[in-house]
Structures are given as structure tokens and as C-alpha cells.
PDB file of C-alpha atoms in Angstrom:
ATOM      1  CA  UNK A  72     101.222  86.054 131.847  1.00  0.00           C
ATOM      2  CA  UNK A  73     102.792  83.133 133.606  1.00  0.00           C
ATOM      3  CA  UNK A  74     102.615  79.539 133.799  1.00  0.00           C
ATOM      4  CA  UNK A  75     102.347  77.601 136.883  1.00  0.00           C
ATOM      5  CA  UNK A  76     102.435  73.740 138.211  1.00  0.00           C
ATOM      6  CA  UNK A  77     101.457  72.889 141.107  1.00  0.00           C
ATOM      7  CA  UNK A  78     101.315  69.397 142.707  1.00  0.00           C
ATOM      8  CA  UNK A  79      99.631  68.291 145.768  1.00  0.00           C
ATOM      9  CA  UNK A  80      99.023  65.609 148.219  1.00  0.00           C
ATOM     10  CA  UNK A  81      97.487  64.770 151.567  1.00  0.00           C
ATOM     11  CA  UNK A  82      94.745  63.130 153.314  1.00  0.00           C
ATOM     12  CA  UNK A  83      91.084  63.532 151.709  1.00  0.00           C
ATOM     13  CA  UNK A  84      88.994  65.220 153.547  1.00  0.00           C
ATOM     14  CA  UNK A  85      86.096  67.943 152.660  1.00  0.00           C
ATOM     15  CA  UNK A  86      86.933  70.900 150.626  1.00  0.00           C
ATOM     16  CA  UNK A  87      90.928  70.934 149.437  1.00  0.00           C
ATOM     17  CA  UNK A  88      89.759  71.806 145.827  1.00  0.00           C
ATOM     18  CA  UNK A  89      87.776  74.392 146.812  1.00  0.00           C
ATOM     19  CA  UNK A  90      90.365  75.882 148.944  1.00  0.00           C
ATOM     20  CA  UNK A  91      93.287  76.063 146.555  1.00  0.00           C
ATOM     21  CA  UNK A  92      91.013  77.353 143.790  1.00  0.00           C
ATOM     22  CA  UNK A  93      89.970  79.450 146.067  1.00  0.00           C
ATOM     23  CA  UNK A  94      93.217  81.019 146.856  1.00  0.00           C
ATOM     24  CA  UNK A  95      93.969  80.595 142.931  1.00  0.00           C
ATOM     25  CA  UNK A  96      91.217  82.826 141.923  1.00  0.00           C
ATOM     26  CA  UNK A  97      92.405  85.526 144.278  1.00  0.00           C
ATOM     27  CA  UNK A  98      95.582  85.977 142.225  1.00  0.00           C
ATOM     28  CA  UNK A  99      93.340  86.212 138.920  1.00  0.00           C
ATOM     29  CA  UNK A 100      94.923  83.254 138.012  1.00  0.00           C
ATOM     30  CA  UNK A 101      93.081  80.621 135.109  1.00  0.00           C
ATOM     31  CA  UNK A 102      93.187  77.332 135.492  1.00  0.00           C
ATOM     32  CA  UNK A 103      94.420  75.511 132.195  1.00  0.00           C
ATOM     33  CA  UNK A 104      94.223  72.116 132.970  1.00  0.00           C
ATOM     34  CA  UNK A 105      93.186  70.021 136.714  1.00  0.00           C
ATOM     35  CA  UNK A 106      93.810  66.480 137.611  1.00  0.00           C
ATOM     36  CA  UNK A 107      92.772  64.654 140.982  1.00  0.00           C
ATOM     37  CA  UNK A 108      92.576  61.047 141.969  1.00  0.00           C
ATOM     38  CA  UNK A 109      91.394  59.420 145.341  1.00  0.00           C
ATOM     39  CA  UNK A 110      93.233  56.497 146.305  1.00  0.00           C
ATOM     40  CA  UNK A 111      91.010  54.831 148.355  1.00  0.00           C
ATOM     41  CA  UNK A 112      92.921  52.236 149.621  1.00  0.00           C
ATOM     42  CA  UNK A 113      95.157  55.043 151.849  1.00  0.00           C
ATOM     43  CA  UNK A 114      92.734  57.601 151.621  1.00  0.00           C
ATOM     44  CA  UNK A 115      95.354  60.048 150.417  1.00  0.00           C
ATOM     45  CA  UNK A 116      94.106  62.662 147.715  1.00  0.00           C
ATOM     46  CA  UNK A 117      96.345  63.692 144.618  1.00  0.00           C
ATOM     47  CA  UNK A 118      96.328  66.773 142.181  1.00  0.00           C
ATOM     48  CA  UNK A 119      97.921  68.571 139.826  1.00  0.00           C
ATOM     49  CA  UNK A 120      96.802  72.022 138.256  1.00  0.00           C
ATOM     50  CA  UNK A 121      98.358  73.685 135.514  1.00  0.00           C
ATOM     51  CA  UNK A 122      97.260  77.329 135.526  1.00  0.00           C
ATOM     52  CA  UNK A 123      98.429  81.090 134.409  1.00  0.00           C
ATOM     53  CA  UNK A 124      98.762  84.347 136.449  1.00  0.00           C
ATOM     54  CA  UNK A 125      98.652  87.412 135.815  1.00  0.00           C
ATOM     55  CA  UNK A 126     101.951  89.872 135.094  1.00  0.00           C
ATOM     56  CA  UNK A 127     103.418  90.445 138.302  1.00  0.00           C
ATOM     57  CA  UNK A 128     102.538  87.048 140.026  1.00  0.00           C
ATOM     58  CA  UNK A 129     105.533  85.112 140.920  1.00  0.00           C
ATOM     59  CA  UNK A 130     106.318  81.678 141.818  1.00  0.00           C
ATOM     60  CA  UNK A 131     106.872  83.216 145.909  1.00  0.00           C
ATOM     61  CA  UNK A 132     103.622  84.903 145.273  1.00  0.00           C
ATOM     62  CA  UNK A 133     101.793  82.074 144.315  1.00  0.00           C
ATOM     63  CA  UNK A 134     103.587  79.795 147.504  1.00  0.00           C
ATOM     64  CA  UNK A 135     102.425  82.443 149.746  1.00  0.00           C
ATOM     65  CA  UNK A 136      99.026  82.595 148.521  1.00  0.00           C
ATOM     66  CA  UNK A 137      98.715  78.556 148.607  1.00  0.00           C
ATOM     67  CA  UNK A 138     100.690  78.692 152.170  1.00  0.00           C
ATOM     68  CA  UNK A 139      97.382  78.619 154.427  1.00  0.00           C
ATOM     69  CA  UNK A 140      95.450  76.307 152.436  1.00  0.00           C
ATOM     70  CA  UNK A 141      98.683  73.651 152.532  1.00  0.00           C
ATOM     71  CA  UNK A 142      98.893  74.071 156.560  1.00  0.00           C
ATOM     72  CA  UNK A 143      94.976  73.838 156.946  1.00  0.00           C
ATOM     73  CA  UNK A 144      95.281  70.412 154.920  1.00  0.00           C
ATOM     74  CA  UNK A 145      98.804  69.055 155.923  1.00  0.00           C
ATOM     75  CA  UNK A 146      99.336  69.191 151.909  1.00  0.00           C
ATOM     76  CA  UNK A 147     102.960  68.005 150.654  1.00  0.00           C
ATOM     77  CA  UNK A 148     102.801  70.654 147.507  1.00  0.00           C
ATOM     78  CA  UNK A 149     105.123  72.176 145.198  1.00  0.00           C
ATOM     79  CA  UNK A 150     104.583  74.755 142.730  1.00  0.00           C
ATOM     80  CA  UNK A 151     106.867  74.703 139.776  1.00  0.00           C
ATOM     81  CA  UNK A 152     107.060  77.918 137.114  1.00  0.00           C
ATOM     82  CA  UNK A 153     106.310  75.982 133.734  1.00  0.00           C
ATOM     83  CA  UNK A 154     108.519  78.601 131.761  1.00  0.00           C
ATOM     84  CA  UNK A 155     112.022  76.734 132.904  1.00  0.00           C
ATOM     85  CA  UNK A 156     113.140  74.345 130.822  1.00  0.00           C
ATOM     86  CA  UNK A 157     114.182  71.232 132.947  1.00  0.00           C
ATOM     87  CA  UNK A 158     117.635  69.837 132.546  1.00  0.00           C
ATOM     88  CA  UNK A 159     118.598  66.025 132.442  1.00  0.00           C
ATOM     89  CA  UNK A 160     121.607  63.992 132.895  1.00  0.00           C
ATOM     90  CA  UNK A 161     121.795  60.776 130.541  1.00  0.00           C
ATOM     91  CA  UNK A 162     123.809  58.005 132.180  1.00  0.00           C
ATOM     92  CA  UNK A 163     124.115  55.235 129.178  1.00  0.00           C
ATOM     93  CA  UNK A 164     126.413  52.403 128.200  1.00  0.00           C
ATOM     94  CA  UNK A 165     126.833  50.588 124.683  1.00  0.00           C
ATOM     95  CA  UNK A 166     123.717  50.546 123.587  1.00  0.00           C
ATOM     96  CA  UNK A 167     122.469  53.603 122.189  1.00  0.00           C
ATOM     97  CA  UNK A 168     118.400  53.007 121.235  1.00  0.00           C
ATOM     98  CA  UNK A 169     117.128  54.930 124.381  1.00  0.00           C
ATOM     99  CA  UNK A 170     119.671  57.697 124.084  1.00  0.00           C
ATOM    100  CA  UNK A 171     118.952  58.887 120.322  1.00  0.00           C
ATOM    101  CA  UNK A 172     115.227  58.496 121.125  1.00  0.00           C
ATOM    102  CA  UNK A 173     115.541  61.203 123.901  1.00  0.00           C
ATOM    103  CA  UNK A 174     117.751  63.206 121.894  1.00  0.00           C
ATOM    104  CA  UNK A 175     115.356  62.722 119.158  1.00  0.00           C
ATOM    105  CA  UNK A 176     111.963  63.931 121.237  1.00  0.00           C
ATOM    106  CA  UNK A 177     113.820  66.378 122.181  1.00  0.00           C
ATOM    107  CA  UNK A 178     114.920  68.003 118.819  1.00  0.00           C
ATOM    108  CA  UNK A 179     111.208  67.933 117.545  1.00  0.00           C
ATOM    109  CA  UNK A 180     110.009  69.748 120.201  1.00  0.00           C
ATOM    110  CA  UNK A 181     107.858  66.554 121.815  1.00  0.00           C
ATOM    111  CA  UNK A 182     110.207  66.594 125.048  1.00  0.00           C
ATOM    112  CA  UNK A 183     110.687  69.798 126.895  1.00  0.00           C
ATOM    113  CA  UNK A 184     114.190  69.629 128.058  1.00  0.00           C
ATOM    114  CA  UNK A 185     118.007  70.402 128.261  1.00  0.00           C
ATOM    115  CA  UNK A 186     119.972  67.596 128.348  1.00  0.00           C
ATOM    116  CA  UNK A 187     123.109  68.871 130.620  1.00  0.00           C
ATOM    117  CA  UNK A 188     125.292  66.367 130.024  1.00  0.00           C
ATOM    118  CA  UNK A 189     126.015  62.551 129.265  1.00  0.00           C
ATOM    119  CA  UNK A 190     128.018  59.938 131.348  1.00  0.00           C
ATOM    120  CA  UNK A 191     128.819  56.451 130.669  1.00  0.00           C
ATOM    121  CA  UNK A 192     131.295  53.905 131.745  1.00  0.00           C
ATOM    122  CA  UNK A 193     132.029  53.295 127.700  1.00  0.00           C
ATOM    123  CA  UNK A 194     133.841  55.659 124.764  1.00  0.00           C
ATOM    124  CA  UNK A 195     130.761  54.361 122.659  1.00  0.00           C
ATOM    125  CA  UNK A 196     128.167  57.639 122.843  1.00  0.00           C
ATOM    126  CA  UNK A 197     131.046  60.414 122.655  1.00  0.00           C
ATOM    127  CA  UNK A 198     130.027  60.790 118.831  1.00  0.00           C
ATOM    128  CA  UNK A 199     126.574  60.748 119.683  1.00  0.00           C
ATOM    129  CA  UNK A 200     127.314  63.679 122.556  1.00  0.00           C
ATOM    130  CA  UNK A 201     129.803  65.420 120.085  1.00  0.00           C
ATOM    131  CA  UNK A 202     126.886  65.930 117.616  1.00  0.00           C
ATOM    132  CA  UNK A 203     124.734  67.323 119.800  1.00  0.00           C
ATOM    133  CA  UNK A 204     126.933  69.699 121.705  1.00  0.00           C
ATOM    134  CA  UNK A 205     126.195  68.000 125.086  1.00  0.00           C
ATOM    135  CA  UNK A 206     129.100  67.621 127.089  1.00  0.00           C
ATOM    136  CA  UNK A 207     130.213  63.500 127.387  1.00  0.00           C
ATOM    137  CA  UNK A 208     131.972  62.044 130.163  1.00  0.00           C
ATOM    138  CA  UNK A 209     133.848  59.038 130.300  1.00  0.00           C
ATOM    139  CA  UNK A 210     133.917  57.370 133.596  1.00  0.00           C
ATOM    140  CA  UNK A 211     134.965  53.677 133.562  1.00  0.00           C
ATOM    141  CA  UNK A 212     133.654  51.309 136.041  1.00  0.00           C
ATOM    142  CA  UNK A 213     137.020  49.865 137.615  1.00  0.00           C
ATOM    143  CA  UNK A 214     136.688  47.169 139.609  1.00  0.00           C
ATOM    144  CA  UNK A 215     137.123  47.962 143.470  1.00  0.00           C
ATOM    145  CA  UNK A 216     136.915  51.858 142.676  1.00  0.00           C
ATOM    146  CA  UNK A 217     133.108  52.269 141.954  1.00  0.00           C
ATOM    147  CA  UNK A 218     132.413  54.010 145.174  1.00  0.00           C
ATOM    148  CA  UNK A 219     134.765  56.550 143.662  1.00  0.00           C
ATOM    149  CA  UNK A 220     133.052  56.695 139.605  1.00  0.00           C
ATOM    150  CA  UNK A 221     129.989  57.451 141.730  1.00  0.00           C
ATOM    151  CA  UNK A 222     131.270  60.402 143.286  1.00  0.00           C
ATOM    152  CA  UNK A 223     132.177  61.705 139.947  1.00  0.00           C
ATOM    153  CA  UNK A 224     129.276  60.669 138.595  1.00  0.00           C
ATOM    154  CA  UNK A 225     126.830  62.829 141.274  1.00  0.00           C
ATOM    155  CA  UNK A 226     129.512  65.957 141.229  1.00  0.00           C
ATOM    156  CA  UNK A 227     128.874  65.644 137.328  1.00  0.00           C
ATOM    157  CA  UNK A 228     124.844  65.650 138.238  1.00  0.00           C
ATOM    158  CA  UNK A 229     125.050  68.378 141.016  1.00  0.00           C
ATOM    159  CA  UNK A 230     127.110  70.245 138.379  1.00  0.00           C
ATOM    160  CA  UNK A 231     124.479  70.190 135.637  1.00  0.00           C
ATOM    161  CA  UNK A 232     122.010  71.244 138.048  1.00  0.00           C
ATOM    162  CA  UNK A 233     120.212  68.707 136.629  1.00  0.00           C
ATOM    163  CA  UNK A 234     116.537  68.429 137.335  1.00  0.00           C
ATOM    164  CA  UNK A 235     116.391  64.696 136.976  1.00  0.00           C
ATOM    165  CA  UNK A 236     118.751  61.475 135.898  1.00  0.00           C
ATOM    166  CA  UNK A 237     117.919  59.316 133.053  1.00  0.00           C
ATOM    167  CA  UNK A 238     119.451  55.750 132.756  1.00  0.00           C
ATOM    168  CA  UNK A 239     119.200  54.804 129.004  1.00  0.00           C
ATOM    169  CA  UNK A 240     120.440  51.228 129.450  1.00  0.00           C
ATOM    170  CA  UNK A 241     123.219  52.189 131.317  1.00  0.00           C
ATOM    171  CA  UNK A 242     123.919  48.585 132.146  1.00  0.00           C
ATOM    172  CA  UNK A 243     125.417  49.011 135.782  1.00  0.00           C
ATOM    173  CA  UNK A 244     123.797  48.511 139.365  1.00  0.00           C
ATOM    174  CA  UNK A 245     123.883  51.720 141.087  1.00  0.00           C
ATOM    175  CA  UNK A 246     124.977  51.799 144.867  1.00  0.00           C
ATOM    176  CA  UNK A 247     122.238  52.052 148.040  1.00  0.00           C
ATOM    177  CA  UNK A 248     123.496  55.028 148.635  1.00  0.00           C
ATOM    178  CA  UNK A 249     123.319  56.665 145.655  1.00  0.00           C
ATOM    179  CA  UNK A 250     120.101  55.320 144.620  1.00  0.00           C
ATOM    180  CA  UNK A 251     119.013  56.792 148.320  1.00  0.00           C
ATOM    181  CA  UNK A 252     120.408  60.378 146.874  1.00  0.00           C
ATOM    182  CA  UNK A 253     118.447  60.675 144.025  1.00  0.00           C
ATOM    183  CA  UNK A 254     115.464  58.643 144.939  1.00  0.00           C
ATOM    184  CA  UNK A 255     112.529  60.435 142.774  1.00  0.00           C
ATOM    185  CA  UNK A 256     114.839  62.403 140.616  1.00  0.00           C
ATOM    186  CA  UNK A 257     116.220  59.310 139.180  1.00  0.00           C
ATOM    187  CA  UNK A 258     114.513  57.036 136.096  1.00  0.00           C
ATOM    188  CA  UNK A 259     115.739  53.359 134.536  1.00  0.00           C
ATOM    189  CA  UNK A 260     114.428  51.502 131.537  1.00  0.00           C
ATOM    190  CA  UNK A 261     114.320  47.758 132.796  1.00  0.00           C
ATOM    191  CA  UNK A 262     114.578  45.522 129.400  1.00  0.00           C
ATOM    192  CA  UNK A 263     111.792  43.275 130.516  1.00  0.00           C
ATOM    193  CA  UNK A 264     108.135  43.941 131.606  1.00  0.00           C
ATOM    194  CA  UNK A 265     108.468  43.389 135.280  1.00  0.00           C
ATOM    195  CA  UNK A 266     108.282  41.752 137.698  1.00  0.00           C
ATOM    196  CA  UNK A 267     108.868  38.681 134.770  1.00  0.00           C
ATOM    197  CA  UNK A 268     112.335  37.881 133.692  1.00  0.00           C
ATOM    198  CA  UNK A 269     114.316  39.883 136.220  1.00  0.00           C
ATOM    199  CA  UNK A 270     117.936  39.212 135.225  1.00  0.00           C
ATOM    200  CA  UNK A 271     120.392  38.373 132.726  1.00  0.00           C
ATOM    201  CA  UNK A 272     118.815  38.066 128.664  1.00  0.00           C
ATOM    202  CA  UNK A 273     115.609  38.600 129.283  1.00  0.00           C
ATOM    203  CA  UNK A 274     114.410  38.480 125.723  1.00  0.00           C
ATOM    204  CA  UNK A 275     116.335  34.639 125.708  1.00  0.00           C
ATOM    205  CA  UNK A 276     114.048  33.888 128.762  1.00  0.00           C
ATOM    206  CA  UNK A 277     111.026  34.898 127.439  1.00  0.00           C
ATOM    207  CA  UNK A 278     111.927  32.581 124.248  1.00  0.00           C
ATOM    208  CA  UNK A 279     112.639  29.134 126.077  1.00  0.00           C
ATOM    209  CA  UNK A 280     109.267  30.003 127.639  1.00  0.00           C
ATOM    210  CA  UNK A 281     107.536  30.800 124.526  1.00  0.00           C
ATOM    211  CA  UNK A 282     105.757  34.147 125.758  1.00  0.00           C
ATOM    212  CA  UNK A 283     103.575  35.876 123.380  1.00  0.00           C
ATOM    213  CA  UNK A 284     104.124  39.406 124.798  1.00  0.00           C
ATOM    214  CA  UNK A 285     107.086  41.302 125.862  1.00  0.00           C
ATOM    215  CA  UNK A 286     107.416  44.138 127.293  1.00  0.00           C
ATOM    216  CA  UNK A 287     109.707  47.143 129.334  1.00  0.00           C
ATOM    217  CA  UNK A 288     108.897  49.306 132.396  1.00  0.00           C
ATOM    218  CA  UNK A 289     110.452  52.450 133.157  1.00  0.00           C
ATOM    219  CA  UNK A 290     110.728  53.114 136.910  1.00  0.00           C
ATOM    220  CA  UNK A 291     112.162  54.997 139.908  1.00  0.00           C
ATOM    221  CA  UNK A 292     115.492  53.346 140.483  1.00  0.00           C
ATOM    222  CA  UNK A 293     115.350  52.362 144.483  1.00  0.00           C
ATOM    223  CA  UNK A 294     118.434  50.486 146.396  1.00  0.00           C
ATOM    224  CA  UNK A 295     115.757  47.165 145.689  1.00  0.00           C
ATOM    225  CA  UNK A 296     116.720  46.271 142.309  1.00  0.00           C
ATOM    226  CA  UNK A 297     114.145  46.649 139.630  1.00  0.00           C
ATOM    227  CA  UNK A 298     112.016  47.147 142.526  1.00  0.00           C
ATOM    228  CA  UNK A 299     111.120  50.567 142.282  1.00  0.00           C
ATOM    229  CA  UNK A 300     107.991  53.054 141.998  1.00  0.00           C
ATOM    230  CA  UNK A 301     106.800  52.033 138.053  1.00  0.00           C
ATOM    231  CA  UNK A 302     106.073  55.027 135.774  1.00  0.00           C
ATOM    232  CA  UNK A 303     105.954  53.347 132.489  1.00  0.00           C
ATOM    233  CA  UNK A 304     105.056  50.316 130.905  1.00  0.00           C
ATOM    234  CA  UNK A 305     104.525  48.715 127.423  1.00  0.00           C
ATOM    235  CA  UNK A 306     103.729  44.998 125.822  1.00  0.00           C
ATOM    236  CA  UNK A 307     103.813  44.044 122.317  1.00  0.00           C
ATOM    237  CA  UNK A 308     102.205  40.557 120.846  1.00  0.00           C
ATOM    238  CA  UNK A 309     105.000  38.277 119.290  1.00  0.00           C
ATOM    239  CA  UNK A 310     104.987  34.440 117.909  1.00  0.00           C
ATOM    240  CA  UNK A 311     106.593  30.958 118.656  1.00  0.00           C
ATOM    241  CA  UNK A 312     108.609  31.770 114.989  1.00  0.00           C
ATOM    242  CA  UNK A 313     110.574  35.038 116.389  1.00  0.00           C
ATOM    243  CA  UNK A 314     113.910  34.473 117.664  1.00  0.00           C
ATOM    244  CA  UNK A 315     115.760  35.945 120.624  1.00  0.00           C
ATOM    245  CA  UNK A 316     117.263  38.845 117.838  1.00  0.00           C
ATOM    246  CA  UNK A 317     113.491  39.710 116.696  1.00  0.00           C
ATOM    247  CA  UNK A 318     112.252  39.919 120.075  1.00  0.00           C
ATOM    248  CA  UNK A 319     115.711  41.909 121.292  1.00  0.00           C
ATOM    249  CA  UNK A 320     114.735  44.116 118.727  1.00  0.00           C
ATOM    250  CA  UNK A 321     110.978  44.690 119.475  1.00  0.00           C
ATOM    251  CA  UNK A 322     112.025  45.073 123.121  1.00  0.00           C
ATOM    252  CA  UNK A 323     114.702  47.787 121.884  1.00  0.00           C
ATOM    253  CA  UNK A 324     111.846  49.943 120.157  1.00  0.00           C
ATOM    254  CA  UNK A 325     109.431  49.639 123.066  1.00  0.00           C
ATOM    255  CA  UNK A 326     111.806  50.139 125.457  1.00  0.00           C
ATOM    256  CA  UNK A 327     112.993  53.551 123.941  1.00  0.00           C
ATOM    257  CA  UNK A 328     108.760  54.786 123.404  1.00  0.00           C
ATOM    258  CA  UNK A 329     108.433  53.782 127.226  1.00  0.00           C
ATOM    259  CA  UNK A 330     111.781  55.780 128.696  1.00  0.00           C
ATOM    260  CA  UNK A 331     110.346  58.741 126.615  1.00  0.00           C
ATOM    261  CA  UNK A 332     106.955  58.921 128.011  1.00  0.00           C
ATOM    262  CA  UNK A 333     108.281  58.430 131.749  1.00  0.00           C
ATOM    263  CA  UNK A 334     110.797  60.969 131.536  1.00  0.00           C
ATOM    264  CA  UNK A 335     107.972  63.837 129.739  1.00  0.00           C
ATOM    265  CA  UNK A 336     105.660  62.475 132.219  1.00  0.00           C
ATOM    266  CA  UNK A 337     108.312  63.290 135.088  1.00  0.00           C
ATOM    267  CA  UNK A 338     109.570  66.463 133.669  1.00  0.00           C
ATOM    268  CA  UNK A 339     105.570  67.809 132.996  1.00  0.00           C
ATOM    269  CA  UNK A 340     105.395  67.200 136.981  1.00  0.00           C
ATOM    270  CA  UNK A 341     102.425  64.801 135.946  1.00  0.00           C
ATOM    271  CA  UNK A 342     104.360  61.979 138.140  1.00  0.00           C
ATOM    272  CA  UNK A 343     103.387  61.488 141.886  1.00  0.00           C
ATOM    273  CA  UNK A 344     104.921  59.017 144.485  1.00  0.00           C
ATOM    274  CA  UNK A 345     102.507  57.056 146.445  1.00  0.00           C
ATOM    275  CA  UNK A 346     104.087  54.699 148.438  1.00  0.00           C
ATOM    276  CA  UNK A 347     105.447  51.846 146.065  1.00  0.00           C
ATOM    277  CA  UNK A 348     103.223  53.189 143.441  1.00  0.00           C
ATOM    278  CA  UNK A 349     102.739  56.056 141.584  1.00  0.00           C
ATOM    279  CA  UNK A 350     100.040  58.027 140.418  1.00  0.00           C
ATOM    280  CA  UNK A 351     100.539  59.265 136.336  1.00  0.00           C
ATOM    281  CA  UNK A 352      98.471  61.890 135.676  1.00  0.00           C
ATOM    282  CA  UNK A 353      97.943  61.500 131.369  1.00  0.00           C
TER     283      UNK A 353
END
């Protein structure tokens, strides 16, 4: 037996589910698990079906079968065979919270993945990669010559075959153009719960304004800063009698729960782009 994803979008209209379950059944496959949201507001419908097949059923198999019912309904689909393991490239900087959580979920078997390799513009994580066999690469960001670490950078990526980027506080703006690149395949942890406190030390912002909750968002990084597609989000309560430090680290432990669930969320194909939004299937 085999396991399959598939993902699908397009505009509602009369009878999509019954059509690709249709064409589902006719492969003798079972369906494990099936997820669907309307969005009214565009009209557009949204699913994702896990489901086995039989021996013998392929991934081009299943594409073919699901290839009429996808031109009937003008569906953006993909099917994805659940039996790879999906690889990731880490991009981090000094601090190292987000990265030892991954690593972490990943060792106990509560994130699915390969991490392929780990970049950052400091020395600071080469023990961290060193323990866990994953190649590290050092790639200072000189100034004037960042066009240049960010050519290394996405031959290190295209490399790995990597099935999707991870910035774990790698504290460094990425280009237009390579946010452009990887748009949907890329993930940051913003150190804030956005759209508040955008900028430099959020935590000390939140502090001379007395907030009572903090937060972080993980989202699709976009060439608008901390403007793209949110996955992730989390808040915790804290008090007037908290400094900065005890609401830095809070924010660190949220932050490194919320990067987590985004990037399983991604990687389980549970993610889907609508417009500036996104649709998280749980």
C-alpha cells in the first residue's frame, strides 16, 4: 500500500468532491483523512485528502486518474507520495532557540524531515551542525557583496534539493529577488506578533507600552517585509513586573513552538496560499 497527498484548489461550484472521490475510488484507493473549506469571500474552494492505494498505484497513476476531474474544474492540484521524507534548509544566525527546537522535533519523531543542510552568516551553529551530522555553511554577510552570499546561499538550497527553507532567526533581510525565488517554499519566525512592533527590540517596545501579551508569527517570507502569507501564530499573558529579559525569553520559547508547527504544517502539505492569506488545515 501507498500513501498519497493531494491538495486542491479552484472555484466552488457543484460536485468537485464527488468527482475526485470519484476518480479515487476507481483506483481502490481509502481515504484516511479529508479537509475542505469554502472561502466565501472569493468563492474559491480548498482541500486536502490524505488517502492509500493499492500495490501498483503510483504517484503518475494517481495524476492521471485525477487529470479529467482537475481540467473539468480548472483545479490548481498536486499530489504528493507521503512516503518521502521532505528535506529542509535552516538559514540561522546567533541565536540558536529555533534551530535546536527543529532539530529537537525532529529527533523524536514529531517532525517528519531531513534537514539537508545549515547556513548562516555566523561561526556560532557549526557545533550545533557538527553534532548532528548536517552539513554547516558559513557565509558572511559582507557589506556590498550580498547579492553574491545569496547566490551561494540558493546554489547551497538547489543543492540540498531541499523541499522548503526555514529561517530560524536568521537575522538578515533577504533580497526581492530571492524572496520572489522561493516564494511558498520559504518560512520566517518574526519575533513579535504582527502586524505590532515591526522593527528593532520588539520585546523593549512592547515594555515601554506595557502590553500584557506577546506574541510571534511564522510566515511566508515575501519581498514586503514581515508582510507575508501568516501560517503561525502564538500569544502568551505577561505583567507590568516582567522586564524586557523575561519577556525576550517568553518570546524565545513561543517563538521556537510557533516555527515548529508552521514548518510540520508546511511539510504535511496541510498549508494552502490564498491570496495574502492562507488556509491551515489542523
Amino acid at each position: 500500500m501507498h500513501d498519497f497527498i493531494l491538495t486542491l484548489s479552484c472555484a466552488d461550484k457543484p460536485g468537485i468532491v464527488a468527482g475526485v472521490t470519484s476518480e479515487l475510488f476507481g483506483l481502490a484507493a481509502n481515504i484516511a483523512e479529508s479537509n475542505q473549506f469554502w472561502d466565501k469571500d472569493t468563492d474559491k474552494f480548498f482541500m486536502r485528502i490524505g488517502f492509500t492505494a493499492p500495490d501498483g498505484v503510483d504517484k503518475d497513476a494517481v495524476e492521471r486518474a485525477l487529470k479529467p476531474v482537475i481540467e473539468r474544474f480548472e483545479m490548481k492540484a498536486a499530489v504528493v507520495d507521503a512516503a518521502r521524507v521532505p528535506r529542509i534548509v535552516i538559514l540561522v544566525s546567533k541565536f540558536d532557540h529555533a534551530l535546536l527546537h527543529l532539530l529537537y522535533q525532529i529527533k523524536v519523531g514529531a517532525l517528519r524531515a531531513e534537514v539537508a543542510a545549515i547556513v548562516s552568516n555566523h561561526e556560532a551553529a557549526r557545533p550545533i551542525a557538527e553534532a548532528e551530522g548536517v552539513p554547516f555553511y558559513h557565509l558572511p554577510v559582507v557589506r556590498g557583496e550580498k547579492a553574491e552570499q545569496e547566490a551561494e546561499v540558493l546554489k547551497i538550497i538547489k543543492a540540498a534539493d531541499a523541499d522548503l527553507v526555514v529561517l530560524a532567526r536568521y537575522m538578515q533581510i533577504l533580497s526581492d529577488q530571492l524572496s520572489t525565488r522561493l516564494f511558498g517554499k520559504i518560512i520566517n519566525i518574526h519575533h513579535s506578533f504582527l502586524p505590532s512592533f515591526k522593527g528593532a527590540k520588539p520585546y523593549h517596545q512592547a515594555h515601554e507600552r506595557g502590553v500584557k501579551i506577546i506574541g510571534a508569527t511564522a510566515h511566508y517570507v515575501t519581498p514586503d517585509l514581515d508582510e507575508g502569507p501568516i501560517i503561525e501564530q502564538e500569544t502568551a499573558r505577561v505583567t507590568h513586573a516582567m522586564s524586557p529579559d523575561d519577556l525576550i525569553a517568553v518570546g524565545r520559547d513561543i517563538e521556537s513552538r510557533v516555527l515548529g508547527r508552521a514548518v510540520k504544517s508546511h511539510l504535511e502539505n496541510r498549508v494552502m496560499l490564498n491570496g495574502h492569506k492562507t488556509v491551515v488545515f489542523a
